[in-house]
mmCIF file of C-alpha atoms in Angstrom:
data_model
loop_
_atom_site.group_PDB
_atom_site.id
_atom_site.type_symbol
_atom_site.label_atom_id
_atom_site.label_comp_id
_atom_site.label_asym_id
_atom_site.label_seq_id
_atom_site.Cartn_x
_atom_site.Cartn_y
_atom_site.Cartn_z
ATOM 1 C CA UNK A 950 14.517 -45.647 -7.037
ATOM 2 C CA UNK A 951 18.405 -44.103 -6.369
ATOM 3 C CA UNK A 952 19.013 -44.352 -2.893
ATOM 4 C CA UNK A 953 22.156 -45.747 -0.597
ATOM 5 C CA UNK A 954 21.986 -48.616 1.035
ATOM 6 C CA UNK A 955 23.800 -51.082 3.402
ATOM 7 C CA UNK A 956 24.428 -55.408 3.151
ATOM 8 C CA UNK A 957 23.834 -57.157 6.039
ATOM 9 C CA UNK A 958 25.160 -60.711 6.129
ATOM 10 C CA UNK A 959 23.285 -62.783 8.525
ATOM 11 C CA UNK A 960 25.023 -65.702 10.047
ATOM 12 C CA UNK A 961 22.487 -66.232 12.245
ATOM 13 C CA UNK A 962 21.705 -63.954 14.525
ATOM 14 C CA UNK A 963 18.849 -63.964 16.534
ATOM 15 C CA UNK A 964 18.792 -60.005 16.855
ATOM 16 C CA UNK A 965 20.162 -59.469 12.710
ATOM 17 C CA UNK A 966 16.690 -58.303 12.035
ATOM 18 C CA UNK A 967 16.827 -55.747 14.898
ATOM 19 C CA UNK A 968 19.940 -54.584 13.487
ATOM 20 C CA UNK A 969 18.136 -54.383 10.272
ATOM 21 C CA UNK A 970 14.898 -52.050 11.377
ATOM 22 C CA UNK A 971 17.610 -49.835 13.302
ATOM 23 C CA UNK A 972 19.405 -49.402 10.001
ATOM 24 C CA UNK A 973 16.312 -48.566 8.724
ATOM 25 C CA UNK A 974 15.239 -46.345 11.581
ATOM 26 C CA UNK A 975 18.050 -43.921 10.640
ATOM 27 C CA UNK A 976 16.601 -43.510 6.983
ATOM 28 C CA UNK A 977 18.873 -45.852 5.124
ATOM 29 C CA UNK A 978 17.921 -48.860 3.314
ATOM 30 C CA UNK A 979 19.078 -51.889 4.061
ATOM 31 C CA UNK A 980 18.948 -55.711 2.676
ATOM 32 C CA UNK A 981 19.607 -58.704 4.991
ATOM 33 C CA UNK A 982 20.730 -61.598 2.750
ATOM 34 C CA UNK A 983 22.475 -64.987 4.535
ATOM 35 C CA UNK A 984 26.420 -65.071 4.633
ATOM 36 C CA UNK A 985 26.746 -67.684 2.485
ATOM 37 C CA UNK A 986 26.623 -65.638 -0.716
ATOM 38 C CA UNK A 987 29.313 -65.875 -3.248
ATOM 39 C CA UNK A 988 31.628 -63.424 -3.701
ATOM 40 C CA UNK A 989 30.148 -62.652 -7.173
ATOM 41 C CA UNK A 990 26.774 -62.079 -5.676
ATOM 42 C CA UNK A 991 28.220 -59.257 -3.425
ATOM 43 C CA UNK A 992 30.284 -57.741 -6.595
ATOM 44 C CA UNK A 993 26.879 -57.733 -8.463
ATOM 45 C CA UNK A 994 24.883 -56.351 -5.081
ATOM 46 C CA UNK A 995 27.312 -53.302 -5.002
ATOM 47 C CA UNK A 996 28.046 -53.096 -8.818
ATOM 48 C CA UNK A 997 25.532 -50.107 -9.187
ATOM 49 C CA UNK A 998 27.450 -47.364 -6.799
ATOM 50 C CA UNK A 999 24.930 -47.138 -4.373
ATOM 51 C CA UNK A 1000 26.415 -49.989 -1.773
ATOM 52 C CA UNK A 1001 28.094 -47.631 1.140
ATOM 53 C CA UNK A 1002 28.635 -50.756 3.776
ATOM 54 C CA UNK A 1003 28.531 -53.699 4.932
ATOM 55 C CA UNK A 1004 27.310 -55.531 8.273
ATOM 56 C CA UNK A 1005 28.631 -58.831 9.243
ATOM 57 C CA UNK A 1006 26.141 -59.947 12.074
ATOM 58 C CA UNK A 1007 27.083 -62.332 14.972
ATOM 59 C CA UNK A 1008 25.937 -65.802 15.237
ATOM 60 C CA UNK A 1009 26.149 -68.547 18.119
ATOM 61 C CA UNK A 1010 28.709 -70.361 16.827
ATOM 62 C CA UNK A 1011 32.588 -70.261 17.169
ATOM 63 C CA UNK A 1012 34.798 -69.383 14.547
ATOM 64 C CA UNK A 1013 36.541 -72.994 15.358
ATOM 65 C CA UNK A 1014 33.439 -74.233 15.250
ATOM 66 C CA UNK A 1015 32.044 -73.664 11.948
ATOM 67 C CA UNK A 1016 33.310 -72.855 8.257
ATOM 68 C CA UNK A 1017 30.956 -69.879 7.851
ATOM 69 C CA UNK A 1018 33.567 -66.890 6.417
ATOM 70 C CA UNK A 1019 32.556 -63.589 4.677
ATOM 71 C CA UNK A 1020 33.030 -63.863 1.430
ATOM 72 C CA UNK A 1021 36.463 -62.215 0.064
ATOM 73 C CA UNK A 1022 34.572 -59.953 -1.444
ATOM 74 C CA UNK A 1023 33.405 -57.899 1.371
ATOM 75 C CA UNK A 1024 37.242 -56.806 2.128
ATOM 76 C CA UNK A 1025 37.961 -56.095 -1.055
ATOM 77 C CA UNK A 1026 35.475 -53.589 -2.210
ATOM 78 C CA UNK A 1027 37.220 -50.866 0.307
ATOM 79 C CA UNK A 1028 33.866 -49.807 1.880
ATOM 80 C CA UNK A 1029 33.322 -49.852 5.564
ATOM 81 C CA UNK A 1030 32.540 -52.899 7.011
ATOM 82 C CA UNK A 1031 31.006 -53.653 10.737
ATOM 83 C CA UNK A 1032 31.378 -56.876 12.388
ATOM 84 C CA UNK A 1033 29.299 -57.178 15.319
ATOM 85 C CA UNK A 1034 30.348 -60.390 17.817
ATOM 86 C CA UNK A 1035 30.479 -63.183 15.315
ATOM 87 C CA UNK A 1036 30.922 -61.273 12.324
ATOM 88 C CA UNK A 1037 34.192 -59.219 14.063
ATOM 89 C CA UNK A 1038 35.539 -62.520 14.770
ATOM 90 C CA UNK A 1039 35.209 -63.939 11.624
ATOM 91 C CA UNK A 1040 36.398 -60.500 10.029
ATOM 92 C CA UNK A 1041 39.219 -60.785 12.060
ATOM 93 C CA UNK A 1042 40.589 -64.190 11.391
ATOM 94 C CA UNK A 1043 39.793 -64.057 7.705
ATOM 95 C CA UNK A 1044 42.207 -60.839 7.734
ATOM 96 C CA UNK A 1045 45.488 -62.144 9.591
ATOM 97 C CA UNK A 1046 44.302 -61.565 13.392
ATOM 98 C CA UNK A 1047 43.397 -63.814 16.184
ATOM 99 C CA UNK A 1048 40.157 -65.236 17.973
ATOM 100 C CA UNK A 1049 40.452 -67.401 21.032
ATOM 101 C CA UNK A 1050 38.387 -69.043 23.130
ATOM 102 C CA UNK A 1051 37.659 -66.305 26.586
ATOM 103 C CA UNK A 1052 37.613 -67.786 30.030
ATOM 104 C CA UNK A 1053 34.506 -65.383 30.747
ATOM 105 C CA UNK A 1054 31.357 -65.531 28.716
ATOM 106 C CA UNK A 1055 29.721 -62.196 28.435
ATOM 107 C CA UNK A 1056 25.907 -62.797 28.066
ATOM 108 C CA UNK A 1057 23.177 -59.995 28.699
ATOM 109 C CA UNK A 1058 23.421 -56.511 29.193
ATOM 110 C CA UNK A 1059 26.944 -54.718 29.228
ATOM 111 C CA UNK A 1060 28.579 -51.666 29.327
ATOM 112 C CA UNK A 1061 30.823 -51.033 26.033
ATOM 113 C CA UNK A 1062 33.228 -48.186 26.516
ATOM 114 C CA UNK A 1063 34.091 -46.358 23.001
ATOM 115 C CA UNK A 1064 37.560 -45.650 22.223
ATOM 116 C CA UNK A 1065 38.746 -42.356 20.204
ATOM 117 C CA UNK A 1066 36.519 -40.289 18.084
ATOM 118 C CA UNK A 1067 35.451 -42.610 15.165
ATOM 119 C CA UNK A 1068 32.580 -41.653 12.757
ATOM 120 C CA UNK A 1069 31.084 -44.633 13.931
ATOM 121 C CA UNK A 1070 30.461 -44.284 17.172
ATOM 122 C CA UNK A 1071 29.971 -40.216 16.978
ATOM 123 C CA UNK A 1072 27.019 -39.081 18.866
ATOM 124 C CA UNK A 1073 25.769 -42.319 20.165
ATOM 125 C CA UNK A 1074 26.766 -42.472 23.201
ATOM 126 C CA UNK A 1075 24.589 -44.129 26.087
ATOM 127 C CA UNK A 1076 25.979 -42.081 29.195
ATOM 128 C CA UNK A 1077 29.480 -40.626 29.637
ATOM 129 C CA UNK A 1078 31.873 -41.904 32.675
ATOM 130 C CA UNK A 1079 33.079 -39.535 35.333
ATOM 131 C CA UNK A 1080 36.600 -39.427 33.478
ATOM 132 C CA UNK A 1081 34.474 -38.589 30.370
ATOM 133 C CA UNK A 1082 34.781 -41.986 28.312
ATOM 134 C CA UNK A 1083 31.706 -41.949 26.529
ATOM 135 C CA UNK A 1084 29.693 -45.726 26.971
ATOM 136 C CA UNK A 1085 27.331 -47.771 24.941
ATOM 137 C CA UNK A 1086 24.489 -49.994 26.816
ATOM 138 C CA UNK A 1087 24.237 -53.548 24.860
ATOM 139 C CA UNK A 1088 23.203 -56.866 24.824
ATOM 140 C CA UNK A 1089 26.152 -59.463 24.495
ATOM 141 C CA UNK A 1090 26.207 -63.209 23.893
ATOM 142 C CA UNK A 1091 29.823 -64.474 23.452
ATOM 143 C CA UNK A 1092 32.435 -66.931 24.545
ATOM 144 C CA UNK A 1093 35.464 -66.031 22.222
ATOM 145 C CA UNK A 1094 37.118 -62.694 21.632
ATOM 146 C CA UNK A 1095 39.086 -61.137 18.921
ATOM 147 C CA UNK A 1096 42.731 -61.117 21.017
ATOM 148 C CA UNK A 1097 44.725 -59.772 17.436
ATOM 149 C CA UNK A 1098 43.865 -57.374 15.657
ATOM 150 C CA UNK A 1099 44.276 -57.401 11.707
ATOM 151 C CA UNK A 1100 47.307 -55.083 10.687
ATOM 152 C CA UNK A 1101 46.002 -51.887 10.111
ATOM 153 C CA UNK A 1102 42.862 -52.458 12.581
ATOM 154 C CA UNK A 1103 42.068 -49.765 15.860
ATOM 155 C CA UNK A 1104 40.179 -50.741 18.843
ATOM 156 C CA UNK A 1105 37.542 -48.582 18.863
ATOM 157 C CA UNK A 1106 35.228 -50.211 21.816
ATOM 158 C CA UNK A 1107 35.910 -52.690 24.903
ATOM 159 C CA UNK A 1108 34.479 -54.414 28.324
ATOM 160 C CA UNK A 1109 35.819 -55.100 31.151
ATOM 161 C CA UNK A 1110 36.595 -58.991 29.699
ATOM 162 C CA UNK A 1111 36.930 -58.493 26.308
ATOM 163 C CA UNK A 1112 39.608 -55.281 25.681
ATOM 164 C CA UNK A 1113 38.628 -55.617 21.672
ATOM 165 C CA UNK A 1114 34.907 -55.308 21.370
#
């Protein structure tokens, strides 16, 4: 069978296999595989063409916490790559920015305002503010935030408490 599909690396989640039905509820076919893969393994996973991103899921540790990393691999294969809490974070230190501890945990539902027009975030917007901003309803769980980006990084979402999201 020829057909795209998408990595997710699961550094466990509680919600990666959520992420992995609503990959699949869009008609694209996904694999969930734990983030401790080699990078060899991920060379091998995307060696046939068909590979068009990756998903680095989020996890209740801390970055200082725990050695879990992506494996090089992942940023070197120049496809798009999505880092959601955890997986951002760990993107994010493994490519030259910074993650530090926040003095407000954001746990439960939140409002995520998008930033720009990205591809990404196109046409998935929850509600729009009165000054137009176009906003995302989520589920957060996190005490650290990226406060650095990577060089050559955007913001494309924040909260209220966490300005890189």
């Amino acid at each position: 069978m020829q057909h795209d599909k998408i990595l997710i690396l699961d550094f466990g989640s509680q919600v990666t296999q959520l992420i992995a039905r609503r990959v699949r509820e869009a008609n694209v076919y996904c694999e969930v595989h734990p983030c401790d893969v080699s990078s060899d393994w991920v060379r091998e996973f995307a060696a046939d063409g068909k590979l068009k991103g990756i998903i680095l899921s989020g996890s209740h540790a801390s970055v200082y916490e725990v050695d879990d990393r992506a494996p090089d691999a992942v940023f070197e294969l120049n496809l798009p790559v999505l880092g959601i809490c955890y997986g951002m974070q760990t993107m994010a230190t493994q490519l030259g920015g910074k993650v530090e501890g926040s003095s407000t945990r954001e746990f439960g539902y939140a409002e995520v305002r998008a930033h720009g027009h990205t591809k990404l975030l196109q046409g998935i917007e929850d509600f729009a503010t009165a000054e137009g901003h176009g906003m995302l309803k989520v589920w957060m769980s996190h005490g650290d935030k990226v406060t650095e980006l990577p060089p050559g990084f955007k913001v494309m979402a924040s909260t209220p408490s966490c300005p890189i999201a």
